[in-house]
Structures are given as structure tokens and as C-alpha cells.
Amino acid sequence: MSDRAEKRDLLYAGKAKRVYSTERPDEVIIHYSDDATAYNAQKRGAIADKGVFNNAISAYLFQLLARNGIATHFIEKLSDREQCCKRVAIIPLEVIPRNWIAGSMARRLGIKEGTRPPNSICDLCYKDDALGDPLINEDHAVALGVTTYAELKQIYARARRINALLQAEFDRVGIVLVDCKLEFGKGARGDLLLADEISPDTCRLWDRLTLKKLDKDRFRRDLGAVGEAYAEVLQRLERTD
Ligand code: UDP
């Protein structure tokens, strides 16, 4: 057997990624495409080379988190657009730490975007496209049967630590981590693993000095220069000075 997993069947086609089985039952290959969707797939488009940037950015950040003791699904980057990951059963929850207020929270509560809250905030959404990923609370998540109170406690603690590590890393390169969306899954032994991706598709990233948006809001809000912003995030993260 080669030391690298090889692609077999398409298991799942998401909006921006495809997941393939491999000859190893516990490993999948995730392919990052250039497709972009927003507003529950009502807005569609493509961003040149987005898949290449997100694959690289996500691989970089998952490796950084692993070095800091976070258990993740990531195994290795295979090519420009592909990475090998542990196969997980995704818990259908979006866990959203918010450091500055933006997006849906700003809209829903009438708070100006860019406001810094005095406390730490973590939203929970139910991952269900047909329902538009509604905001829920812990009781709802348990009532839905997708998790337990004990597991939620672990998820929140993990999300807070991941958020702190990501905030520090982006701060190093002059970027504010405004918010981010995390997903967790269960590995072969039922262990809780950080899964999915961490990229400008799933985080709000603002330049610290100019507050220029370097994330998917450039696509959502037709701000232009979307691919350039993703490229800049990768280039800054790869800076070692
Ligand atoms: N987000 C995501 N996928 C989703 C919804 C949100 O990755 O389906 C990310 C989004 O990019 C942002 C954070 O989660 O970094 C919070 O998004 P918000 O709830 O403000 O929703 P939005 O304004 O994007 O509708």
C-alpha cells in the first residue's frame, strides 16, 4: 500500500468542497473547488483559485491548532486542491465564536458592525440547509438529539480555545478575527475532532489598521477583489518575520 491515501468514490458534494472515500476506511480526501455560494445558496459564483487558497489556509491553520493540542480531522495536504483527513461523523451544529459584532448578529440585534462586545459570545446554529441553518440554543440542540449537554460543554470549551489560538495567529499578521464558524465531528473511536475548514469562507477577517475585509463578505456584498483578498490572507500567514 502506498503511504498516501487514494481517491475512490464521491461520498458528499458540498457547496465548495467534495469529499471522497479512499482505500482506507478511516480516511477521506477533501477537494476544494472555486465555487462560492452565499445567503443559503441563493447567490452563486466562482472565485478564481479560491480552492487553492482555502486548501492552503485551512491546512496551515489546522496544523497550527494541532501543534497547540487541538484534536482535528486533518492529516496532510496532498496537492493544491486536496487534503487527506480522518473520516468523521459531522455533528450538525455550527459553533460561531464572535470577537467583534458583524453579519447576522449585527443585523438581528441592530448593533453596528465592528462593535466590540465586553464579553465572549458563541452562537450555535443547526446545520440544515432546508431550514437556513437557524440559530438555536443548547436546549434545542439536545432536543434535536444531535448532541448531549456533556458534549456541548466540551464543544464550547474547545471552541473558546480554538478561537483564542486563531485570534493570536491572525493578530500576528495584522488581521482581526471578527468571527468564525467551527464544525466538529466524531472520529472512529467516538473522539471529538475539529472538522470542516477554517478559511476566509468561514471566518470574517479584517485588516487591523484599515478594517478592509479579507473574507467572503467581499463576495457576499459584491466588494470586488475577492481572490486577491484570499491570496493576501495566505501570503500574510506564510510570513515568518
Ligand atoms: N458562516 C459560515 N457558514 C454559514 C454561515 C456563516 O461559514 O453557513 C461564517 C461566516 O463566514 C462568518 C460567521 O460564520 O464568519 C458568522 O456568520 P453570520 O452568522 O454572521 O452569518 P452571515 O452574516 O454570514 O449570514
Tab-separated table of C-alpha atoms and ligand atoms in Angstrom:
chain	number	residue	atom	x	y	z
A	1	MET	CA	0.000	0.000	0.000
A	2	SER	CA	1.311	3.479	-0.834
A	3	ASP	CA	1.863	5.838	2.079
A	4	ARG	CA	-0.735	8.224	0.662
A	5	ALA	CA	-4.479	7.617	0.529
A	6	GLU	CA	-6.009	7.420	-2.956
A	7	LYS	CA	-9.377	8.773	-4.081
A	8	ARG	CA	-12.249	6.299	-4.608
A	9	ASP	CA	-15.971	7.227	-4.523
A	10	LEU	CA	-17.632	10.600	-4.108
A	11	LEU	CA	-19.233	10.492	-0.653
A	12	TYR	CA	-20.563	14.003	-0.439
A	13	ALA	CA	-20.706	17.067	-2.701
A	14	GLY	CA	-20.985	20.265	-0.710
A	15	LYS	CA	-21.202	23.841	-1.933
A	16	ALA	CA	-17.442	24.440	-2.101
A	17	LYS	CA	-15.927	21.036	-1.307
A	18	ARG	CA	-16.221	17.421	-2.368
A	19	VAL	CA	-15.445	14.502	-0.070
A	20	TYR	CA	-14.145	11.192	-1.466
A	21	SER	CA	-13.642	7.840	0.180
A	22	THR	CA	-10.202	6.256	-0.058
A	23	GLU	CA	-8.933	2.686	0.123
A	24	ARG	CA	-8.625	3.346	3.878
A	25	PRO	CA	-11.971	3.184	5.675
A	26	ASP	CA	-10.941	5.820	8.252
A	27	GLU	CA	-9.611	8.421	5.801
A	28	VAL	CA	-11.212	10.712	3.227
A	29	ILE	CA	-9.875	13.104	0.617
A	30	ILE	CA	-11.398	16.578	0.577
A	31	HIS	CA	-11.271	18.538	-2.689
A	32	TYR	CA	-11.567	22.334	-2.533
A	33	SER	CA	-13.277	23.904	-5.570
A	34	ASP	CA	-13.590	27.539	-6.666
A	35	ASP	CA	-17.392	27.530	-6.286
A	36	ALA	CA	-18.830	30.115	-3.944
A	37	THR	CA	-22.334	30.432	-2.556
A	38	ALA	CA	-23.900	32.841	-0.098
A	39	TYR	CA	-27.282	33.504	1.510
A	40	ASN	CA	-28.133	29.811	1.702
A	41	ALA	CA	-27.007	29.261	-1.927
A	42	GLN	CA	-29.286	31.983	-3.370
A	43	LYS	CA	-26.156	33.772	-4.609
A	44	ARG	CA	-23.728	31.646	-6.619
A	45	GLY	CA	-20.432	32.287	-8.328
A	46	ALA	CA	-16.831	31.243	-8.648
A	47	ILE	CA	-13.720	32.877	-7.269
A	48	ALA	CA	-10.589	32.091	-9.313
A	49	ASP	CA	-8.226	29.837	-7.341
A	50	LYS	CA	-10.294	30.096	-4.138
A	51	GLY	CA	-9.968	26.329	-3.691
A	52	VAL	CA	-6.191	26.562	-3.809
A	53	PHE	CA	-6.104	29.394	-1.230
A	54	ASN	CA	-8.637	27.789	1.120
A	55	ASN	CA	-6.936	24.393	0.970
A	56	ALA	CA	-3.630	26.029	1.878
A	57	ILE	CA	-5.048	28.364	4.547
A	58	SER	CA	-7.123	25.632	6.179
A	59	ALA	CA	-4.190	23.186	6.161
A	60	TYR	CA	-1.948	25.852	7.702
A	61	LEU	CA	-4.429	26.682	10.476
A	62	PHE	CA	-5.319	23.053	11.282
A	63	GLN	CA	-1.597	22.261	11.634
A	64	LEU	CA	-1.153	25.269	13.893
A	65	LEU	CA	-4.075	24.122	16.069
A	66	ALA	CA	-2.749	20.539	16.192
A	67	ARG	CA	0.645	21.820	17.379
A	68	ASN	CA	-1.262	23.521	20.176
A	69	GLY	CA	-3.016	20.370	21.311
A	70	ILE	CA	-6.329	20.626	19.432
A	71	ALA	CA	-7.597	17.278	18.103
A	72	THR	CA	-8.577	17.742	14.442
A	73	HIS	CA	-9.563	15.675	11.407
A	74	PHE	CA	-6.628	16.986	9.350
A	75	ILE	CA	-3.917	14.519	8.278
A	76	GLU	CA	-1.990	16.090	5.389
A	77	LYS	CA	-2.213	18.353	2.353
A	78	LEU	CA	-1.920	16.204	-0.783
A	79	SER	CA	-1.940	18.760	-3.585
A	80	ASP	CA	-3.062	22.299	-4.467
A	81	ARG	CA	-6.704	21.435	-4.006
A	82	GLU	CA	-6.754	18.239	-1.941
A	83	GLN	CA	-6.147	17.210	1.623
A	84	CYS	CA	-6.402	13.916	3.441
A	85	CYS	CA	-8.486	13.933	6.620
A	86	LYS	CA	-9.825	11.451	9.142
A	87	ARG	CA	-13.339	10.325	8.317
A	88	VAL	CA	-15.748	11.791	10.876
A	89	ALA	CA	-19.467	11.809	11.538
A	90	ILE	CA	-20.213	15.540	11.480
A	91	ILE	CA	-22.275	16.858	14.392
A	92	PRO	CA	-24.811	19.066	12.553
A	93	LEU	CA	-24.026	22.214	14.531
A	94	GLU	CA	-22.236	25.412	13.564
A	95	VAL	CA	-20.337	26.820	16.511
A	96	ILE	CA	-19.643	30.522	15.977
A	97	PRO	CA	-17.324	32.428	18.325
A	98	ARG	CA	-17.709	36.188	17.793
A	99	ASN	CA	-14.995	38.615	18.850
A	100	TRP	CA	-16.379	41.711	17.125
A	101	ILE	CA	-20.040	42.028	16.102
A	102	ALA	CA	-20.804	41.605	12.392
A	103	GLY	CA	-23.076	39.832	9.948
A	104	SER	CA	-26.248	38.182	11.178
A	105	MET	CA	-25.758	39.212	14.823
A	106	ALA	CA	-25.361	42.875	13.852
A	107	ARG	CA	-28.480	42.674	11.659
A	108	ARG	CA	-30.617	40.708	14.087
A	109	LEU	CA	-29.887	42.818	17.152
A	110	GLY	CA	-29.434	46.220	15.470
A	111	ILE	CA	-25.795	46.543	16.568
A	112	LYS	CA	-23.309	48.469	14.426
A	113	GLU	CA	-20.843	46.190	12.617
A	114	GLY	CA	-17.427	46.393	14.194
A	115	THR	CA	-18.726	46.879	17.761
A	116	ARG	CA	-16.549	45.066	20.294
A	117	PRO	CA	-18.624	43.310	22.966
A	118	PRO	CA	-17.392	43.289	26.592
A	119	ASN	CA	-17.989	39.541	26.919
A	120	SER	CA	-17.245	36.465	24.860
A	121	ILE	CA	-20.008	35.299	22.549
A	122	CYS	CA	-20.560	31.914	20.982
A	123	ASP	CA	-23.567	31.259	18.737
A	124	LEU	CA	-24.953	27.842	17.951
A	125	CYS	CA	-26.757	27.108	14.670
A	126	TYR	CA	-28.428	23.921	13.478
A	127	LYS	CA	-26.805	22.816	10.222
A	128	ASP	CA	-29.803	22.280	7.995
A	129	ASP	CA	-29.931	23.902	4.552
A	130	ALA	CA	-33.694	23.449	4.192
A	131	LEU	CA	-34.215	25.426	7.412
A	132	GLY	CA	-31.495	28.001	6.567
A	133	ASP	CA	-29.161	26.949	9.428
A	134	PRO	CA	-31.299	28.511	12.202
A	135	LEU	CA	-29.810	29.985	15.363
A	136	ILE	CA	-30.584	27.630	18.262
A	137	ASN	CA	-29.610	27.244	21.917
A	138	GLU	CA	-28.159	24.331	23.880
A	139	ASP	CA	-31.577	23.014	24.906
A	140	HIS	CA	-32.686	22.963	21.271
A	141	ALA	CA	-29.528	21.089	20.244
A	142	VAL	CA	-30.155	18.416	22.870
A	143	ALA	CA	-33.885	18.262	21.981
A	144	LEU	CA	-32.899	17.711	18.323
A	145	GLY	CA	-30.916	14.677	19.501
A	146	VAL	CA	-27.712	15.802	17.786
A	147	THR	CA	-25.622	16.147	20.962
A	148	THR	CA	-25.708	15.962	24.759
A	149	TYR	CA	-25.179	18.590	27.443
A	150	ALA	CA	-21.875	16.940	28.379
A	151	GLU	CA	-20.657	17.013	24.773
A	152	LEU	CA	-21.786	20.643	24.359
A	153	LYS	CA	-19.692	21.602	27.370
A	154	GLN	CA	-16.686	20.000	25.673
A	155	ILE	CA	-17.548	21.678	22.319
A	156	TYR	CA	-17.790	25.156	23.868
A	157	ALA	CA	-14.522	24.746	25.790
A	158	ARG	CA	-12.799	23.530	22.626
A	159	ALA	CA	-14.316	26.377	20.535
A	160	ARG	CA	-13.100	29.004	23.037
A	161	ARG	CA	-9.541	27.607	22.952
A	162	ILE	CA	-9.543	27.362	19.127
A	163	ASN	CA	-10.851	30.928	18.864
A	164	ALA	CA	-8.077	32.200	21.170
A	165	LEU	CA	-5.375	30.396	19.169
A	166	LEU	CA	-6.743	31.668	15.850
A	167	GLN	CA	-7.129	35.217	17.190
A	168	ALA	CA	-3.471	35.225	18.286
A	169	GLU	CA	-2.255	33.867	14.946
A	170	PHE	CA	-4.245	36.369	12.879
A	171	ASP	CA	-3.146	39.155	15.224
A	172	ARG	CA	0.477	38.212	14.438
A	173	VAL	CA	-0.156	39.125	10.793
A	174	GLY	CA	-2.215	42.279	11.401
A	175	ILE	CA	-5.649	40.718	10.939
A	176	VAL	CA	-8.656	40.866	13.288
A	177	LEU	CA	-10.548	37.581	13.593
A	178	VAL	CA	-14.038	39.107	13.769
A	179	ASP	CA	-15.873	35.774	13.946
A	180	CYS	CA	-15.565	32.233	12.659
A	181	LYS	CA	-17.671	29.145	12.113
A	182	LEU	CA	-16.439	25.838	13.526
A	183	GLU	CA	-17.741	22.336	12.954
A	184	PHE	CA	-16.958	19.256	14.985
A	185	GLY	CA	-17.235	15.567	14.193
A	186	LYS	CA	-16.783	12.209	15.858
A	187	GLY	CA	-13.826	10.090	14.815
A	188	ALA	CA	-13.697	6.298	14.544
A	189	ARG	CA	-13.364	5.916	18.312
A	190	GLY	CA	-16.084	8.462	19.086
A	191	ASP	CA	-13.489	11.146	19.850
A	192	LEU	CA	-14.436	14.807	19.311
A	193	LEU	CA	-12.455	16.287	16.415
A	194	LEU	CA	-12.449	19.756	14.858
A	195	ALA	CA	-13.523	19.199	11.238
A	196	ASP	CA	-14.578	21.047	8.062
A	197	GLU	CA	-12.387	24.033	7.125
A	198	ILE	CA	-11.105	27.290	8.554
A	199	SER	CA	-10.677	29.840	5.782
A	200	PRO	CA	-11.880	33.231	4.545
A	201	ASP	CA	-15.066	31.366	3.523
A	202	THR	CA	-15.795	30.558	7.171
A	203	CYS	CA	-14.168	33.441	9.088
A	204	ARG	CA	-14.528	37.204	8.998
A	205	LEU	CA	-11.041	38.643	8.692
A	206	TRP	CA	-10.430	42.411	8.752
A	207	ASP	CA	-7.152	44.218	8.276
A	208	ARG	CA	-6.336	45.609	11.737
A	209	LEU	CA	-5.385	49.112	10.531
A	210	THR	CA	-7.763	49.788	7.645
A	211	LEU	CA	-10.552	47.318	8.624
A	212	LYS	CA	-10.535	46.196	4.971
A	213	LYS	CA	-12.469	42.942	4.608
A	214	LEU	CA	-10.311	39.979	3.601
A	215	ASP	CA	-13.019	37.311	3.525
A	216	LYS	CA	-16.174	36.038	1.861
A	217	ASP	CA	-18.075	39.242	2.670
A	218	ARG	CA	-16.271	40.645	-0.423
A	219	PHE	CA	-18.256	38.084	-2.448
A	220	ARG	CA	-21.485	38.347	-0.424
A	221	ARG	CA	-21.535	42.156	-0.691
A	222	ASP	CA	-20.048	42.499	-4.216
A	223	LEU	CA	-16.990	44.410	-2.971
A	224	GLY	CA	-14.685	43.059	-5.710
A	225	ALA	CA	-11.093	41.759	-5.491
A	226	VAL	CA	-12.273	38.593	-3.716
A	227	GLY	CA	-9.499	36.239	-4.852
A	228	GLU	CA	-6.901	38.917	-4.114
A	229	ALA	CA	-8.138	39.112	-0.506
A	230	TYR	CA	-7.889	35.316	-0.046
A	231	ALA	CA	-4.392	35.387	-1.558
A	232	GLU	CA	-3.399	38.155	0.846
A	233	VAL	CA	-4.560	36.139	3.870
A	234	LEU	CA	-2.422	33.164	2.794
A	235	GLN	CA	0.570	35.354	1.987
A	236	ARG	CA	0.375	37.069	5.390
A	237	LEU	CA	0.061	33.762	7.282
A	238	GLU	CA	3.093	32.368	5.455
A	239	ARG	CA	5.130	35.388	6.538
A	240	THR	CA	7.551	34.327	9.240
A	241	ASP	CA	9.014	37.695	10.326
B	1	UDP	N1	-20.553	31.227	8.313
B	1	UDP	C1	-20.201	30.105	7.578
B	1	UDP	N2	-21.199	29.337	7.030
B	1	UDP	C2	-22.511	29.617	7.199
B	1	UDP	C3	-22.861	30.756	7.954
B	1	UDP	C4	-21.860	31.532	8.491
B	1	UDP	O1	-19.028	29.781	7.432
B	1	UDP	O2	-23.359	28.861	6.678
B	1	UDP	C5	-19.489	32.047	8.922
B	1	UDP	C6	-19.417	33.447	8.316
B	1	UDP	O3	-18.490	33.493	7.258
B	1	UDP	C7	-18.950	34.275	9.482
B	1	UDP	C8	-19.525	33.560	10.706
B	1	UDP	O4	-19.817	32.233	10.272
B	1	UDP	O5	-17.534	34.251	9.567
B	1	UDP	C9	-20.765	34.200	11.255
B	1	UDP	O6	-21.719	34.347	10.238
B	1	UDP	P1	-23.117	35.062	10.499
B	1	UDP	O7	-23.889	34.267	11.491
B	1	UDP	O8	-22.852	36.485	10.835
B	1	UDP	O9	-23.910	34.874	9.169
B	1	UDP	P2	-23.958	35.707	7.814
B	1	UDP	O10	-23.924	37.156	8.137
B	1	UDP	O11	-22.748	35.227	7.075
B	1	UDP	O12	-25.244	35.251	7.218
